[in-house]
Short mmCIF file of C-alpha atoms and ligand atoms in Angstrom, two decimals:
data_model
loop_
_atom_site.label_atom_id
_atom_site.label_comp_id
_atom_site.label_asym_id
_atom_site.label_seq_id
_atom_site.Cartn_x
_atom_site.Cartn_y
_atom_site.Cartn_z
CA MET A 28 88.24 68.70 95.92
CA PHE A 29 87.03 71.98 97.37
CA LYS A 30 88.61 72.81 100.72
CA SER A 31 88.22 75.58 103.25
CA GLY A 32 89.32 76.69 106.68
CA PHE A 33 90.19 79.39 109.16
CA VAL A 34 93.76 80.55 109.53
CA ALA A 35 95.10 82.94 112.19
CA ILE A 36 98.07 85.18 111.48
CA VAL A 37 99.91 85.66 114.76
CA GLY A 38 103.28 86.95 115.92
CA ARG A 39 105.04 89.81 117.67
CA PRO A 40 104.17 93.40 116.83
CA ASN A 41 105.56 94.91 113.62
CA VAL A 42 106.58 91.64 111.92
CA GLY A 43 104.25 92.23 108.96
CA LYS A 44 101.03 90.36 109.78
CA SER A 45 98.69 92.99 108.37
CA THR A 46 100.91 93.53 105.34
CA LEU A 47 100.70 89.80 104.62
CA LEU A 48 96.91 89.81 104.94
CA ASN A 49 96.66 92.71 102.46
CA THR A 50 98.99 91.00 100.00
CA ILE A 51 97.06 87.71 100.16
CA ILE A 52 93.68 89.44 99.71
CA GLY A 53 95.06 91.84 97.11
CA GLU A 54 93.39 94.83 98.74
CA LYS A 55 94.21 97.11 101.62
CA ILE A 56 91.81 95.93 104.28
CA ALA A 57 94.12 96.28 107.28
CA ILE A 58 96.29 99.26 108.16
CA THR A 59 100.04 98.87 108.57
CA SER A 60 102.78 101.02 110.04
CA ASN A 61 106.37 100.92 111.15
CA LYS A 62 105.23 101.28 114.77
CA PRO A 63 104.40 98.29 116.96
CA GLN A 64 100.84 97.59 118.08
CA THR A 65 99.18 98.99 115.00
CA THR A 66 96.44 96.36 114.78
CA ARG A 67 93.87 96.39 117.58
CA ASN A 68 91.16 94.14 116.24
CA ASN A 69 91.03 90.69 114.75
CA SER A 70 89.96 91.29 111.17
CA GLN A 71 89.05 88.73 108.58
CA GLY A 72 90.16 88.58 104.98
CA ILE A 73 88.46 86.06 102.72
CA TYR A 74 90.62 84.42 100.07
CA ASN A 75 88.86 82.59 97.22
CA ASP A 76 90.11 80.58 94.29
CA GLU A 77 88.68 77.78 92.16
CA ASP A 78 89.29 75.02 94.68
CA SER A 79 89.47 76.73 98.05
CA GLN A 80 88.24 79.36 100.43
CA ILE A 81 90.57 80.44 103.20
CA ILE A 82 89.52 82.86 105.90
CA PHE A 83 92.58 84.65 107.25
CA ILE A 84 92.39 86.44 110.57
CA ASP A 85 94.84 89.22 111.30
CA THR A 86 95.53 89.68 115.01
CA PRO A 87 97.24 92.26 117.23
CA GLY A 88 100.95 91.64 117.88
CA ILE A 89 101.64 89.56 120.97
CA HIS A 90 104.00 91.32 123.41
CA LYS A 91 104.78 91.82 127.07
CA PRO A 92 102.06 94.31 127.91
CA LYS A 93 102.92 97.58 129.61
CA TYR A 94 99.46 99.07 129.40
CA LYS A 95 95.90 97.85 129.66
CA LEU A 96 95.55 98.29 125.94
CA GLY A 97 98.40 95.82 125.47
CA LYS A 98 96.73 93.22 127.65
CA TYR A 99 93.58 93.61 125.61
CA LEU A 100 95.51 93.17 122.35
CA ASN A 101 97.23 89.99 123.55
CA LYS A 102 93.94 88.58 124.70
CA GLN A 103 92.45 88.99 121.25
CA ALA A 104 95.36 87.20 119.62
CA TYR A 105 95.25 84.32 122.12
CA PHE A 106 91.54 83.99 121.65
CA MET A 107 92.03 83.60 117.91
CA ILE A 108 94.65 80.90 118.33
CA GLU A 109 92.01 78.82 120.10
CA ASP A 110 89.44 79.36 117.40
CA VAL A 111 91.10 78.49 114.07
CA ASP A 112 92.24 75.41 112.14
CA ILE A 113 95.73 76.51 111.25
CA ILE A 114 98.15 79.01 112.76
CA LEU A 115 100.56 81.11 110.73
CA PHE A 116 103.32 82.19 113.08
CA ILE A 117 105.06 85.07 111.39
CA ILE A 118 108.44 86.50 112.34
CA ASP A 119 110.64 89.31 111.06
CA ALA A 120 113.55 87.29 109.71
CA SER A 121 115.76 90.36 109.61
CA GLU A 122 115.64 90.57 113.42
CA LYS A 123 117.36 88.43 115.99
CA LEU A 124 115.36 85.66 117.62
CA GLY A 125 114.29 87.05 120.97
CA ASN A 126 112.42 86.17 124.14
CA GLY A 127 109.32 87.67 122.52
CA ASP A 128 109.25 84.87 119.93
CA LYS A 129 109.82 82.20 122.55
CA PHE A 130 106.97 83.72 124.58
CA VAL A 131 104.59 83.27 121.63
CA ILE A 132 105.87 79.77 120.79
CA GLU A 133 105.16 78.68 124.39
CA ARG A 134 101.50 79.32 123.66
CA PHE A 135 101.49 76.85 120.79
CA LYS A 136 102.70 73.97 122.95
CA SER A 137 99.38 73.51 124.69
CA ILE A 138 97.27 73.48 121.54
CA ASN A 139 97.12 70.68 119.05
CA LYS A 140 97.06 72.51 115.73
CA PRO A 141 99.36 72.80 112.75
CA VAL A 142 101.63 75.83 113.06
CA ILE A 143 103.28 77.11 109.90
CA LEU A 144 106.30 79.34 110.45
CA ILE A 145 106.62 82.27 108.08
CA LEU A 146 109.95 84.04 107.80
CA ASN A 147 108.95 87.47 106.58
CA LYS A 148 110.95 90.40 105.18
CA ILE A 149 113.36 88.13 103.30
CA ASP A 150 113.86 91.00 100.85
CA LYS A 151 116.27 92.29 103.50
CA LEU A 152 118.29 89.04 103.73
CA SER A 153 120.79 86.96 101.78
CA LYS A 154 120.01 83.33 100.87
CA GLU A 155 122.54 82.12 103.45
CA ALA A 156 120.99 84.22 106.17
CA ILE A 157 117.55 82.79 105.35
CA LEU A 158 118.90 79.25 105.64
CA GLU A 159 120.47 80.03 108.98
CA LYS A 160 117.15 81.36 110.27
CA ILE A 161 115.35 78.22 109.16
CA ILE A 162 117.78 76.05 111.09
CA GLU A 163 117.57 78.26 114.16
CA TYR A 164 113.78 78.09 114.31
CA LYS A 165 113.55 74.42 113.45
CA ASN A 166 115.19 73.66 116.78
CA LEU A 167 112.62 75.63 118.72
CA TYR A 168 109.37 74.02 117.77
CA ASP A 169 107.95 71.35 115.53
CA PHE A 170 106.52 73.62 112.82
CA VAL A 171 104.66 71.65 110.17
CA GLU A 172 106.19 73.87 107.46
CA ILE A 173 108.58 76.78 107.21
CA VAL A 174 107.96 79.27 104.42
CA PRO A 175 110.14 82.32 103.74
CA VAL A 176 108.26 85.25 102.16
CA SER A 177 108.34 88.95 101.59
CA ALA A 178 104.83 90.18 102.32
CA LEU A 179 105.71 93.66 101.15
CA LYS A 180 107.22 92.60 97.82
CA ASN A 181 104.70 89.77 97.29
CA ASN A 182 107.50 87.25 97.13
CA ASN A 183 106.70 83.52 97.61
CA VAL A 184 103.19 84.32 98.94
CA GLU A 185 101.61 82.14 96.24
CA ARG A 186 103.68 79.22 97.47
CA LEU A 187 102.47 79.91 101.02
CA ILE A 188 98.86 79.58 99.83
CA LYS A 189 99.68 76.21 98.25
CA VAL A 190 101.26 75.02 101.49
CA ILE A 191 98.27 76.14 103.57
CA LYS A 192 95.91 74.22 101.29
CA ASN A 193 97.54 70.95 102.33
CA TYR A 194 96.29 71.50 105.87
CA LEU A 195 92.71 72.59 105.13
CA LYS A 196 90.13 70.09 106.33
CA ASP A 197 86.68 71.66 105.83
CA THR A 198 84.69 71.38 102.64
CA ILE A 199 82.11 74.02 103.44
CA LYS A 200 81.97 77.27 101.53
CA TYR A 201 81.48 79.76 104.34
CA PHE A 202 81.01 82.89 102.21
CA ASN A 203 79.87 83.17 98.63
CA ASN A 204 82.48 84.47 96.22
CA LYS A 205 80.64 87.69 95.67
CA SER A 206 80.60 88.62 99.32
CA LYS A 207 83.15 91.20 100.38
CA ALA A 208 86.79 90.33 100.89
CA THR A 209 86.55 91.29 104.55
CA ASN A 210 84.15 91.34 107.49
CA ASN A 211 85.25 94.88 108.29
CA THR A 212 82.64 97.57 107.68
CA ASN A 213 83.42 100.57 105.51
CA GLU A 214 83.14 102.75 108.62
CA PHE A 215 85.75 100.68 110.40
CA ILE A 216 88.20 100.77 107.49
CA ILE A 217 87.75 104.54 107.09
CA SER A 218 88.40 105.15 110.78
CA GLU A 219 91.44 102.89 110.58
CA LEU A 220 92.84 104.81 107.59
CA VAL A 221 92.70 107.99 109.67
CA ARG A 222 94.40 106.22 112.59
CA GLU A 223 97.08 104.97 110.22
CA LYS A 224 97.99 108.57 109.34
CA ILE A 225 98.25 109.42 113.04
CA LEU A 226 100.61 106.46 113.42
CA ASP A 227 102.69 107.75 110.51
CA LEU A 228 102.81 111.35 111.67
CA THR A 229 103.15 111.23 115.45
CA ASP A 230 105.69 109.72 117.84
CA GLU A 231 106.01 107.44 120.79
CA GLU A 232 102.96 107.03 122.97
CA VAL A 233 100.64 109.26 120.95
CA PRO A 234 99.20 106.64 118.58
CA HIS A 235 98.47 104.23 121.41
CA ALA A 236 96.31 106.78 123.21
CA VAL A 237 94.14 107.51 120.21
CA MET A 238 90.95 106.04 118.84
CA CYS A 239 89.07 107.00 115.69
CA ALA A 240 85.42 106.62 114.80
CA VAL A 241 83.26 107.61 111.85
CA GLU A 242 80.50 109.93 113.09
CA LYS A 243 78.78 110.55 109.78
CA ILE A 244 78.91 109.12 106.30
CA GLU A 245 76.57 110.61 103.73
CA GLU A 246 76.57 109.76 100.06
CA LYS A 247 75.71 112.69 97.78
CA GLU A 248 75.59 112.60 93.99
CA ASN A 249 79.25 113.31 93.27
CA ILE A 250 80.82 113.17 96.68
CA ILE A 251 80.72 111.31 99.98
CA GLU A 252 80.72 113.47 103.10
CA ILE A 253 82.48 111.86 106.02
CA ASN A 254 83.06 113.06 109.57
CA VAL A 255 85.67 111.28 111.62
CA LEU A 256 86.20 111.83 115.31
CA ILE A 257 89.59 111.34 116.88
CA VAL A 258 89.35 110.58 120.59
CA VAL A 259 92.38 111.00 122.82
CA ASP A 260 92.72 109.93 126.41
CA ARG A 261 94.26 113.17 127.72
CA ASP A 262 94.11 116.85 126.93
CA ASN A 263 97.72 117.50 125.94
CA LEU A 264 97.47 114.92 123.16
CA LYS A 265 94.73 116.98 121.64
CA LYS A 266 97.21 119.81 121.09
CA ILE A 267 99.69 117.43 119.43
CA ILE A 268 97.11 115.99 117.09
CA ILE A 269 95.79 119.41 116.11
CA GLY A 270 99.29 120.85 115.71
CA LYS A 271 100.41 124.42 115.18
CA GLN A 272 97.47 126.32 113.75
CA GLY A 273 95.85 123.04 112.88
CA SER A 274 98.71 121.95 110.64
CA MET A 275 98.92 118.36 111.94
CA LEU A 276 95.21 117.78 111.67
CA LYS A 277 95.27 119.15 108.13
CA GLU A 278 98.06 116.77 107.14
CA ILE A 279 96.30 113.79 108.73
CA GLY A 280 93.14 114.76 106.88
CA SER A 281 94.64 115.22 103.45
CA ARG A 282 96.63 111.96 103.61
CA ALA A 283 93.62 110.04 104.90
CA ARG A 284 91.34 111.51 102.26
CA ILE A 285 93.56 110.20 99.46
CA ASP A 286 93.38 106.66 100.86
CA ILE A 287 89.66 106.84 101.63
CA GLU A 288 88.93 107.98 98.07
CA LYS A 289 90.98 105.07 96.75
CA PHE A 290 89.07 102.70 98.99
CA LEU A 291 85.56 104.02 98.23
CA LYS A 292 86.38 104.83 94.60
CA LYS A 293 84.60 108.16 94.90
CA LYS A 294 85.42 111.76 95.78
CA VAL A 295 85.35 112.40 99.50
CA PHE A 296 84.81 115.48 101.64
CA LEU A 297 86.44 114.64 104.95
CA SER A 298 86.05 116.53 108.20
CA ILE A 299 88.00 115.55 111.27
CA TYR A 300 87.38 116.54 114.90
CA VAL A 301 89.39 115.88 118.03
CA LYS A 302 87.94 115.30 121.48
CA THR A 303 89.10 113.91 124.78
CA ILE A 304 87.34 110.89 126.24
CA ASP A 305 85.38 112.98 128.71
CA GLN A 306 83.91 115.10 125.96
CA TRP A 307 82.65 112.11 124.10
CA ARG A 308 79.16 110.74 124.42
CA ASP A 309 80.21 107.16 123.71
CA LYS A 310 82.70 106.91 126.52
CA GLU A 311 82.03 103.23 127.12
CA LYS A 312 83.15 102.31 123.61
CA ILE A 313 86.54 103.91 123.84
CA LEU A 314 87.15 102.51 127.29
CA THR A 315 86.53 99.08 125.85
CA GLU A 316 88.87 99.74 122.97
CA PHE A 317 91.57 100.88 125.35
CA GLY A 318 91.04 97.70 127.30
CA TYR A 319 89.65 99.24 130.48
CA ASN A 320 86.38 97.39 130.43
CA THR A 321 87.66 93.97 129.55
CA ILE A 322 90.60 93.63 131.93
CA ASN A 323 91.04 94.71 135.52
N1 LIG B 9 111.18 95.14 104.07
C1 LIG B 9 110.00 94.63 104.40
N2 LIG B 9 109.18 95.29 105.23
C2 LIG B 9 107.98 94.75 105.53
C3 LIG B 9 107.58 93.49 105.01
N3 LIG B 9 106.36 93.19 105.50
C4 LIG B 9 106.00 94.23 106.29
N4 LIG B 9 106.99 95.18 106.31
C5 LIG B 9 106.97 96.46 107.05
O1 LIG B 9 106.96 96.20 108.43
C6 LIG B 9 106.19 97.19 109.15
C7 LIG B 9 105.14 96.52 110.00
O2 LIG B 9 104.16 95.92 109.17
P1 LIG B 9 102.70 95.57 109.71
O3 LIG B 9 102.05 94.77 108.65
O4 LIG B 9 102.00 96.80 110.19
O5 LIG B 9 103.08 94.65 110.96
P2 LIG B 9 102.09 93.90 111.98
O6 LIG B 9 102.73 92.61 112.32
O7 LIG B 9 100.71 93.87 111.46
O8 LIG B 9 102.19 94.85 113.25
P3 LIG B 9 101.13 95.02 114.50
O9 LIG B 9 99.78 95.23 113.93
O10 LIG B 9 101.65 96.20 115.24
O11 LIG B 9 101.24 93.77 115.32
C8 LIG B 9 105.63 98.13 108.08
O12 LIG B 9 106.47 99.26 108.00
C9 LIG B 9 105.69 97.28 106.81
O13 LIG B 9 105.80 98.03 105.62
C10 LIG B 9 108.48 92.79 104.10
O14 LIG B 9 108.22 91.71 103.59
N5 LIG B 9 109.67 93.41 103.84
MG1 LIG B 10 98.97 94.62 112.19
#
């Protein structure tokens, strides 16, 4: 029988939520990085096979917020937990169980939904270590299932899909098979690919004070012309992003262009500009993204 449902992928920052979404969907629809708080928006990936449709929602990592942006990110993840049928709680099994995990688990106690625990990054662990982790987590919460995977190496992810299917309750097909694999617009994915390069190339607080937006996208015969604006929240970050004689901006641009061409399957001419919030016409938008408008 055909089954469907909504599944949220939640957990602490950097555990591999977005990587798992990309592996399940088989396409890069969410950016990933080795820095925490990469994901800022809940984005959907639609998985289809002959007898099911599963809508996965990637969420920002839940953490003790230090900044307004952090509070905004947590809020989005919490909101999603309320709104889905099944929760995938994903952890980095190569890290010690910490207060951060317990903090997230506390949230599950008040909601009556199946929570599947995913031990990710098992490519870094021995079989014994995986078993130990399973036992450790079993004592914390009544997870309906525990599934070890490697999202990066696509290990045991197929099994995870099978397990999820046992908990699907809907029979409605929400999206037709030919609709896109994600609800994200091309503009959003392009701006995210630029932000991903900033995450890769800059340190510490820089990536968290940056927002990217596509200003123009124009399809010509052989090439797509794209302008992306990088907005920073203070002037000295502008210098960092531009770099010595524009070297950083050039590197961000050439790396992003490669990924954008792969994504659009067409040659791209990419121009990137940097502005501070005050110089930007759409100030409201960035303030919302940084969490200023949603939380006091
Ligand atoms: N070794 C290994 N690394 C992984 C695996 N899955 C993800 N990673 C790496 O872990 C880092 C974080 O991955 P993301 O997918 O960005 O993590 P996230 O949970 O979405 O992080 P936030 O969006 O910040 O909450 C990246 O460097 C990934 O390549 C895995 O199965 N094995
Ligand atoms: Mg993410």
